[in-house]
């Protein structure tokens, strides 16, 4: 009987919450109070509320988000009014239950009722936030299941909800805003949705090396406790190095897709100073990768410990170091003030960067990868890339036959072909980047089967690369020979000059003696 009465009052109370907004405020409070007391006295059900925002109204509650994710599939099946909320990996809508809808769930034979409700804002003050009430999910279940629900079911919902959230989560690619652009954006990072298709399956590289990298990433992802135990920030540094077009940026995208991490693409040239760098770091979230591409170029720009660097290809230097180029133009003809200008360009120092990597400032969130890429690993300061800072050094190199097979599968969907043997032998002797191989394997027409022509194109490209390489080698040898000859010539010249030296010296000596006698004569005359 009590149960019946309780549920009657309970239903009455639900109806009341739906319609109370139509009553005057003082009347609402009065009814609310009495209904609550009645329901409490007879209701055999337990009710738990999960509010959308924490009490400070700044943070969205983690539990609320997990519950929303957990209920989304159930709502699609049961609720009559649904709400299209977010986009799943940029491909489809995720539906959730609308306000005042109810969903039934079952867990180990226990029936559980979820409803989505909103508190009604009784405040008459003007608020910065939307004046609508607070959203919350309410879970109702019978008192006799209190223990199993609070101990097992809620944990289960949170875990499931988090897993669903991680699956649906859209990765983001962040870039740091230039310093002077900050007032407009009012934020240090701007982002776009990250949707790069690269995966480890499509990455052309030695399968053993690939396996090793994947193992390393998995170990890192699952080592939260280990890092806590050894007292180290939960982060790992990767240095990717190799010639242009060997897949460094592609690997970064593959790692992000594999770990489902956000990418923070840090452009050091747009960072004002070390303080700014620290602030940028603090604003990154966990489960992310902080990437600095072409680190050698960025560091040269700071004018710190490493200054000299070989020039990259013209086009690339323009893209990667626009500020440096501008600074160079500005400094033209101002050699006297060049040191002053250098210090103006000097923004982030190497030691600032080292602090950044060491995790002093990133110790908060954890689960972060720091990735540097460079074409010139030998130019980097040893302090920057020592183990502990850049824990894993990965070389990406020219395309070998295994790499070619991956690209042939990606671009032409083939595992074998009679021309493969020829390509295998050519790749042993010739250096060609995966980017060049990929370009040749890309069909140039949609008509007919382009497999054969693509492979033929690739063979021609490898032969051309071999020819270019041979010519380059010959030219280098010739230049070396020329330099050697010139060196020998100048050596001979010096030796000849040295041989003539005694004669010249004796002439000089007699001249000196003559001068001395004439000067002593003139002194005597003066006397
Ligand atoms: N190892 C690889 N596997 C698959 N595709 C690759 C690989 N290397 C290069 N490519 C292809 O070549 C293109 C250029 O590669 P990517 O930008 O990753 O080179 P990079 O090493 O970052 O060059 P850079 O040093 O110039 O930045 C990619 O879009 C990709 O299609
Ligand atoms: Mg790159």
Coordinates of C-alpha atoms in Angstrom, one line a residue, residues 177-188:
X177 CA 47.6 32.0 -32.6
X178 CA 50.2 34.6 -33.4
X179 CA 50.8 36.9 -30.5
X180 CA 49.4 40.1 -32.1
X181 CA 46.3 38.2 -33.2
X182 CA 45.4 37.2 -29.7
X183 CA 43.1 40.2 -28.9
X184 CA 40.9 39.2 -31.8
X185 CA 40.7 35.4 -31.0
X186 CA 41.1 36.0 -27.3
X187 CA 42.6 32.5 -27.0
X188 CA 46.0 31.1 -27.4

